[in-house]
GROMACS .gro file of C-alpha atoms in nm:
model
  285
    1MET     CA    1   1.043 -12.615  -3.774
    2THR     CA    2   1.286 -12.646  -4.065
    3ALA     CA    3   1.028 -12.819  -4.285
    4ALA     CA    4   0.676 -12.721  -4.182
    5LYS     CA    5   0.447 -13.013  -4.107
    6ARG     CA    6   0.125 -13.004  -4.307
    7VAL     CA    7  -0.205 -13.060  -4.118
    8LEU     CA    8  -0.562 -13.092  -4.246
    9VAL     CA    9  -0.813 -12.996  -3.973
   10LEU     CA   10  -1.179 -13.081  -3.998
   11GLY     CA   11  -1.446 -12.935  -3.774
   12GLY     CA   12  -1.640 -12.632  -3.668
   13ILE     CA   13  -1.611 -12.259  -3.688
   14ASN     CA   14  -1.822 -12.052  -3.450
   15PHE     CA   15  -1.866 -11.686  -3.371
   16ASP     CA   16  -1.838 -11.658  -2.992
   17ILE     CA   17  -2.012 -11.424  -2.748
   18ILE     CA   18  -1.803 -11.439  -2.429
   19VAL     CA   19  -1.942 -11.292  -2.111
   20GLN     CA   20  -1.727 -11.262  -1.803
   21ALA     CA   21  -1.889 -11.270  -1.458
   22GLU     CA   22  -1.777 -11.331  -1.103
   23LYS     CA   23  -2.028 -11.611  -1.068
   24PHE     CA   24  -2.292 -11.796  -1.270
   25PRO     CA   25  -2.650 -11.662  -1.224
   26GLU     CA   26  -2.918 -11.855  -1.027
   27GLU     CA   27  -3.271 -11.888  -1.143
   28HIS     CA   28  -3.421 -11.537  -1.205
   29GLU     CA   29  -3.098 -11.377  -1.067
   30LYS     CA   30  -2.946 -11.081  -1.249
   31VAL     CA   31  -2.564 -11.084  -1.242
   32ARG     CA   32  -2.362 -10.790  -1.360
   33GLY     CA   33  -2.092 -10.901  -1.603
   34ASN     CA   34  -1.737 -10.775  -1.594
   35GLU     CA   35  -1.677 -10.776  -1.971
   36CYS     CA   36  -1.841 -10.892  -2.293
   37ALA     CA   37  -1.650 -10.981  -2.614
   38ALA     CA   38  -1.763 -11.100  -2.955
   39LEU     CA   39  -1.492 -11.293  -3.130
   40PRO     CA   40  -1.435 -11.570  -3.386
   41GLY     CA   41  -1.403 -11.918  -3.236
   42GLY     CA   42  -1.497 -12.283  -3.282
   43SER     CA   43  -1.291 -12.577  -3.162
   44ALA     CA   44  -1.145 -12.678  -3.501
   45ALA     CA   45  -1.078 -12.312  -3.593
   46ASN     CA   46  -0.902 -12.256  -3.261
   47THR     CA   47  -0.685 -12.564  -3.308
   48ALA     CA   48  -0.605 -12.471  -3.669
   49LEU     CA   49  -0.483 -12.127  -3.556
   50GLY     CA   50  -0.286 -12.289  -3.272
   51LEU     CA   51  -0.113 -12.524  -3.514
   52ALA     CA   52  -0.025 -12.237  -3.742
   53ARG     CA   53   0.122 -12.054  -3.441
   54GLN     CA   54   0.325 -12.376  -3.374
   55GLY     CA   55   0.474 -12.346  -3.727
   56CYS     CA   56   0.260 -12.593  -3.914
   57GLU     CA   57   0.104 -12.541  -4.255
   58VAL     CA   58  -0.272 -12.578  -4.190
   59ARG     CA   59  -0.580 -12.615  -4.412
   60LEU     CA   60  -0.920 -12.603  -4.240
   61VAL     CA   61  -1.221 -12.793  -4.379
   62SER     CA   62  -1.535 -12.643  -4.243
   63ALA     CA   63  -1.834 -12.417  -4.327
   64VAL     CA   64  -1.964 -12.070  -4.245
   65GLY     CA   65  -2.276 -11.884  -4.347
   66ASP     CA   66  -2.282 -11.618  -4.620
   67ASP     CA   67  -2.304 -11.341  -4.358
   68ALA     CA   68  -2.094 -11.076  -4.178
   69LEU     CA   69  -1.998 -11.312  -3.900
   70GLY     CA   70  -1.876 -11.575  -4.142
   71ARG     CA   71  -1.665 -11.318  -4.321
   72LEU     CA   72  -1.513 -11.207  -3.993
   73CYS     CA   73  -1.423 -11.568  -3.905
   74LEU     CA   74  -1.261 -11.622  -4.248
   75ASP     CA   75  -1.067 -11.299  -4.226
   76ASP     CA   76  -0.943 -11.395  -3.880
   77LEU     CA   77  -0.828 -11.739  -3.995
   78ARG     CA   78  -0.648 -11.601  -4.299
   79ALA     CA   79  -0.478 -11.337  -4.082
   80GLY     CA   80  -0.354 -11.625  -3.855
   81GLY     CA   81  -0.201 -11.815  -4.144
   82VAL     CA   82  -0.469 -12.082  -4.199
   83ASP     CA   83  -0.555 -12.193  -4.555
   84THR     CA   84  -0.935 -12.133  -4.591
   85GLY     CA   85  -0.969 -12.282  -4.941
   86SER     CA   86  -1.169 -12.584  -4.819
   87ILE     CA   87  -1.415 -12.380  -4.606
   88ARG     CA   88  -1.761 -12.388  -4.763
   89VAL     CA   89  -1.969 -12.075  -4.765
   90ASP     CA   90  -2.331 -12.180  -4.714
   91THR     CA   91  -2.565 -11.930  -4.876
   92ALA     CA   92  -2.876 -12.095  -4.720
   93THR     CA   93  -2.798 -12.043  -4.356
   94ARG     CA   94  -2.600 -11.849  -4.090
   95THR     CA   95  -2.262 -11.898  -3.937
   96SER     CA   96  -2.269 -12.115  -3.618
   97MET     CA   97  -2.256 -11.927  -3.287
   98ALA     CA   98  -2.166 -12.000  -2.926
   99ILE     CA   99  -2.245 -11.810  -2.606
  100VAL     CA  100  -1.993 -11.858  -2.329
  101ILE     CA  101  -2.034 -11.741  -1.968
  102SER     CA  102  -1.692 -11.747  -1.810
  103SER     CA  103  -1.614 -11.699  -1.442
  104GLY     CA  104  -1.237 -11.736  -1.489
  105ALA     CA  105  -1.184 -12.089  -1.349
  106GLY     CA  106  -1.520 -12.210  -1.482
  107LYS     CA  107  -1.736 -12.172  -1.790
  108ARG     CA  108  -2.078 -12.266  -1.929
  109MET     CA  109  -2.147 -12.281  -2.301
  110MET     CA  110  -2.444 -12.297  -2.538
  111THR     CA  111  -2.390 -12.362  -2.910
  112PHE     CA  112  -2.623 -12.277  -3.198
  113PRO     CA  113  -2.568 -12.473  -3.521
  114GLY     CA  114  -2.550 -12.301  -3.857
  115ALA     CA  115  -2.368 -12.382  -4.176
  116ASP     CA  116  -2.357 -12.751  -4.267
  117ARG     CA  117  -1.999 -12.884  -4.254
  118GLU     CA  118  -2.083 -13.234  -4.382
  119LEU     CA  119  -2.071 -13.125  -4.748
  120ALA     CA  120  -1.725 -12.977  -4.691
  121TYR     CA  121  -1.611 -13.306  -4.537
  122ARG     CA  122  -1.748 -13.509  -4.832
  123ALA     CA  123  -1.552 -13.292  -5.071
  124VAL     CA  124  -1.221 -13.399  -4.919
  125THR     CA  125  -1.029 -13.613  -5.177
  126GLU     CA  126  -0.752 -13.869  -5.148
  127ALA     CA  127  -0.520 -13.609  -5.299
  128ASP     CA  128  -0.607 -13.367  -5.028
  129VAL     CA  129  -0.512 -13.625  -4.759
  130ARG     CA  130  -0.202 -13.740  -4.935
  131ASN     CA  131  -0.084 -13.380  -4.949
  132VAL     CA  132  -0.063 -13.352  -4.571
  133ASP     CA  133   0.125 -13.526  -4.292
  134HIS     CA  134  -0.156 -13.539  -4.041
  135VAL     CA  135  -0.538 -13.520  -4.011
  136HIS     CA  136  -0.711 -13.380  -3.699
  137VAL     CA  137  -1.085 -13.407  -3.659
  138VAL     CA  138  -1.338 -13.245  -3.423
  139GLY     CA  139  -1.718 -13.304  -3.428
  140GLU     CA  140  -1.988 -13.562  -3.429
  141PRO     CA  141  -1.870 -13.912  -3.543
  142THR     CA  142  -2.065 -13.891  -3.873
  143SER     CA  143  -2.005 -14.108  -4.177
  144ALA     CA  144  -1.851 -13.812  -4.364
  145LEU     CA  145  -1.598 -13.742  -4.091
  146GLY     CA  146  -1.537 -14.114  -4.053
  147SER     CA  147  -1.465 -14.151  -4.423
  148VAL     CA  148  -1.187 -13.890  -4.406
  149VAL     CA  149  -1.035 -14.058  -4.101
  150GLY     CA  150  -1.049 -14.391  -4.278
  151LEU     CA  151  -0.889 -14.244  -4.586
  152ALA     CA  152  -0.608 -14.100  -4.380
  153ARG     CA  153  -0.536 -14.434  -4.218
  154ARG     CA  154  -0.537 -14.609  -4.552
  155VAL     CA  155  -0.283 -14.378  -4.705
  156GLY     CA  156  -0.060 -14.378  -4.400
  157ARG     CA  157  -0.127 -14.036  -4.254
  158SER     CA  158  -0.132 -13.993  -3.872
  159VAL     CA  159  -0.468 -13.896  -3.711
  160SER     CA  160  -0.582 -13.714  -3.402
  161VAL     CA  161  -0.937 -13.704  -3.271
  162GLU     CA  162  -1.078 -13.439  -3.030
  163TRP     CA  163  -1.353 -13.611  -2.825
  164ASN     CA  164  -1.508 -13.289  -2.699
  165GLY     CA  165  -1.747 -13.464  -2.469
  166ARG     CA  166  -1.855 -13.727  -2.722
  167ASP     CA  167  -1.782 -14.097  -2.746
  168MET     CA  168  -1.566 -14.095  -3.059
  169SER     CA  169  -1.469 -14.468  -3.039
  170THR     CA  170  -1.612 -14.545  -3.382
  171LEU     CA  171  -1.353 -14.302  -3.539
  172ALA     CA  172  -1.071 -14.356  -3.304
  173GLN     CA  173  -0.993 -14.726  -3.334
  174GLY     CA  174  -0.618 -14.772  -3.419
  175PRO     CA  175  -0.298 -14.567  -3.374
  176GLY     CA  176  -0.346 -14.203  -3.316
  177LEU     CA  177  -0.405 -13.929  -3.057
  178ASN     CA  178  -0.730 -13.915  -2.864
  179LEU     CA  179  -0.764 -13.577  -2.687
  180MET     CA  180  -1.007 -13.496  -2.411
  181ASN     CA  181  -1.033 -13.335  -2.066
  182ALA     CA  182  -1.077 -13.528  -1.744
  183ASP     CA  183  -1.436 -13.413  -1.692
  184GLU     CA  184  -1.533 -13.539  -2.043
  185ALA     CA  185  -1.349 -13.870  -1.984
  186GLY     CA  186  -1.529 -13.915  -1.658
  187ARG     CA  187  -1.863 -13.915  -1.845
  188LEU     CA  188  -1.764 -14.182  -2.099
  189PRO     CA  189  -1.948 -14.519  -2.088
  190ASP     CA  190  -1.646 -14.711  -1.950
  191ALA     CA  191  -1.499 -14.440  -1.728
  192ARG     CA  192  -1.331 -14.551  -1.403
  193SER     CA  193  -1.505 -14.350  -1.140
  194GLY     CA  194  -1.278 -14.087  -0.986
  195ASP     CA  195  -0.966 -14.222  -1.160
  196ALA     CA  196  -0.864 -14.023  -1.470
  197ALA     CA  197  -0.543 -14.217  -1.523
  198ALA     CA  198  -0.722 -14.556  -1.510
  199THR     CA  199  -0.982 -14.430  -1.754
  200ALA     CA  200  -0.722 -14.306  -2.001
  201ARG     CA  201  -0.525 -14.631  -1.971
  202TRP     CA  202  -0.839 -14.847  -2.038
  203TYR     CA  203  -0.940 -14.646  -2.343
  204ALA     CA  204  -0.586 -14.644  -2.479
  205GLN     CA  205  -0.566 -15.019  -2.453
  206GLN     CA  206  -0.915 -15.065  -2.605
  207LEU     CA  207  -0.852 -14.828  -2.893
  208ALA     CA  208  -0.491 -14.936  -2.949
  209GLY     CA  209  -0.403 -14.565  -2.958
  210ASP     CA  210  -0.283 -14.287  -2.725
  211VAL     CA  211  -0.522 -14.109  -2.494
  212ILE     CA  212  -0.426 -13.757  -2.370
  213LEU     CA  213  -0.622 -13.598  -2.082
  214THR     CA  214  -0.602 -13.243  -1.953
  215LEU     CA  215  -0.640 -13.216  -1.581
  216GLY     CA  216  -0.697 -12.844  -1.523
  217ALA     CA  217  -0.458 -12.714  -1.262
  218GLY     CA  218  -0.317 -13.069  -1.235
  219GLY     CA  219  -0.152 -13.054  -1.574
  220ALA     CA  220  -0.207 -13.331  -1.824
  221LEU     CA  221  -0.139 -13.702  -1.871
  222TRP     CA  222  -0.062 -13.932  -2.163
  223ALA     CA  223  -0.167 -14.300  -2.164
  224GLY     CA  224  -0.029 -14.538  -2.423
  225PRO     CA  225  -0.177 -14.866  -2.545
  226SER     CA  226   0.104 -15.048  -2.357
  227GLY     CA  227  -0.048 -14.925  -2.029
  228ALA     CA  228   0.230 -14.665  -1.964
  229VAL     CA  229   0.116 -14.328  -1.827
  230VAL     CA  230   0.312 -14.004  -1.832
  231HIS     CA  231   0.205 -13.706  -1.619
  232GLU     CA  232   0.321 -13.347  -1.679
  233PRO     CA  233   0.243 -13.072  -1.424
  234THR     CA  234   0.153 -12.719  -1.525
  235THR     CA  235   0.225 -12.367  -1.400
  236ALA     CA  236  -0.033 -12.238  -1.154
  237VAL     CA  237  -0.212 -11.932  -1.295
  238GLU     CA  238  -0.538 -11.748  -1.240
  239PRO     CA  239  -0.738 -11.804  -1.556
  240VAL     CA  240  -0.907 -11.508  -1.718
  241ASP     CA  241  -1.116 -11.711  -1.964
  242ARG     CA  242  -1.077 -12.080  -2.031
  243THR     CA  243  -1.242 -12.069  -2.372
  244GLY     CA  244  -1.009 -12.236  -2.626
  245GLY     CA  245  -0.750 -12.352  -2.374
  246GLY     CA  246  -0.807 -12.719  -2.462
  247ASP     CA  247  -0.787 -12.644  -2.835
  248ALA     CA  248  -0.456 -12.464  -2.789
  249PHE     CA  249  -0.331 -12.759  -2.582
  250ASN     CA  250  -0.429 -12.997  -2.860
  251ALA     CA  251  -0.235 -12.786  -3.114
  252GLY     CA  252   0.080 -12.801  -2.905
  253VAL     CA  253   0.052 -13.177  -2.846
  254ILE     CA  254  -0.008 -13.246  -3.223
  255ALA     CA  255   0.277 -13.025  -3.326
  256GLY     CA  256   0.516 -13.181  -3.079
  257ARG     CA  257   0.417 -13.532  -3.194
  258LEU     CA  258   0.477 -13.437  -3.562
  259LEU     CA  259   0.822 -13.317  -3.457
  260GLY     CA  260   0.894 -13.655  -3.298
  261GLU     CA  261   0.899 -13.524  -2.934
  262PRO     CA  262   0.837 -13.765  -2.645
  263PRO     CA  263   0.498 -13.756  -2.465
  264SER     CA  264   0.637 -13.542  -2.178
  265ALA     CA  265   0.764 -13.276  -2.419
  266CYS     CA  266   0.436 -13.283  -2.624
  267LEU     CA  267   0.240 -13.233  -2.300
  268ARG     CA  268   0.463 -12.949  -2.195
  269ARG     CA  269   0.426 -12.779  -2.533
  270GLY     CA  270   0.049 -12.819  -2.516
  271LEU     CA  271   0.028 -12.683  -2.156
  272ASP     CA  272   0.240 -12.380  -2.242
  273ALA     CA  273   0.010 -12.309  -2.540
  274ALA     CA  274  -0.300 -12.337  -2.322
  275LEU     CA  275  -0.156 -12.098  -2.064
  276HIS     CA  276  -0.106 -11.840  -2.339
  277VAL     CA  277  -0.479 -11.861  -2.421
  278ILE     CA  278  -0.649 -11.881  -2.075
  279THR     CA  279  -0.476 -11.576  -1.942
  280LYS     CA  280  -0.669 -11.350  -2.179
  281ILE     CA  281  -1.026 -11.321  -2.322
  282GLY     CA  282  -1.106 -11.524  -2.633
  283ALA     CA  283  -1.032 -11.863  -2.777
  284HIS     CA  284  -0.767 -11.776  -3.029
  285PRO     CA  285  -0.393 -11.773  -2.957
   0.00000   0.00000   0.00000
C-alpha cells in the first residue's frame, strides 16, 4: 500500500487456552491432548493484527484487565503494529479468556467475560472516526457499538460488521460488509435451509449491503444487494488449528476492499490470509 488505509477496530481481546486433541471427549471420557498453548487472542484483536499485516494503520478500541494476561495481550498487539491507545485497562476485573479445544478440522470454544469494553466504545469521538477510512466492529449489538457505527455512516466512513454467530441486523442496515461463516448464517432467523448462497443473497438484499460467507474447504462467497453472487475456491489444506482463521479472512477482505479490489480478489486475499493462520497453532497471523 502506497498510502496506508486507516482502520478503527472495536471489539474483544481474549487470552486463549488452546488444546489440541484427535477428537472431542465424550461424557466422562479422558482424552489425551496433543499440545496445549496459552496465547493472546480475541476476534477483534486477531482482525486488528491481520489488518496491520495487510499494511493498514490500525487502532483497536477494547478493554483488558489490570493483570498479567492483559499486559501480555497489549504487548502482543503493540509488537504486531496495532495502536493500543484506545484500549481501556479495567482495574476492577480480569482480562477476558477463552478455552478452545481444537481437533484440526473442528473446534469447540468457551468464553469467559472480563474487562468491560462498553466504556471504551463510549469514549470514541467524532474526531476519532473522521481520522480513519474504515470502522470494523465485532461484538454484541449494544447501543454503544451502534452509536459508533451510526457515527461512521454519518461522516461517510465505510463499515464492516463481524456477525460472529449473532444477528447483527440492527447495526448492519445500509452499505457495508457483513462477515460470517456458513454455519453461523444457517442459524440466522431467515436462513434458507441448506442453501448458503440463497441465505447470503437474501440478507444482502434486506440489509442493502454486501454479505460475505466463508464455506470452510469450499472457499468463500460474496453476495451483493443486487443479487449477484461471486464464489472463490480455496486451496485444500489439513488445518492444524482453525482458531482465528475467520478473523484473518476478514482482515484480508477488508484490506482488499479498501484498496478498491473486486469481490473475487478480496475473497482470494482473505482466503490466503486464513490459510496462513489455520496451518499453525494460535489465532494471530
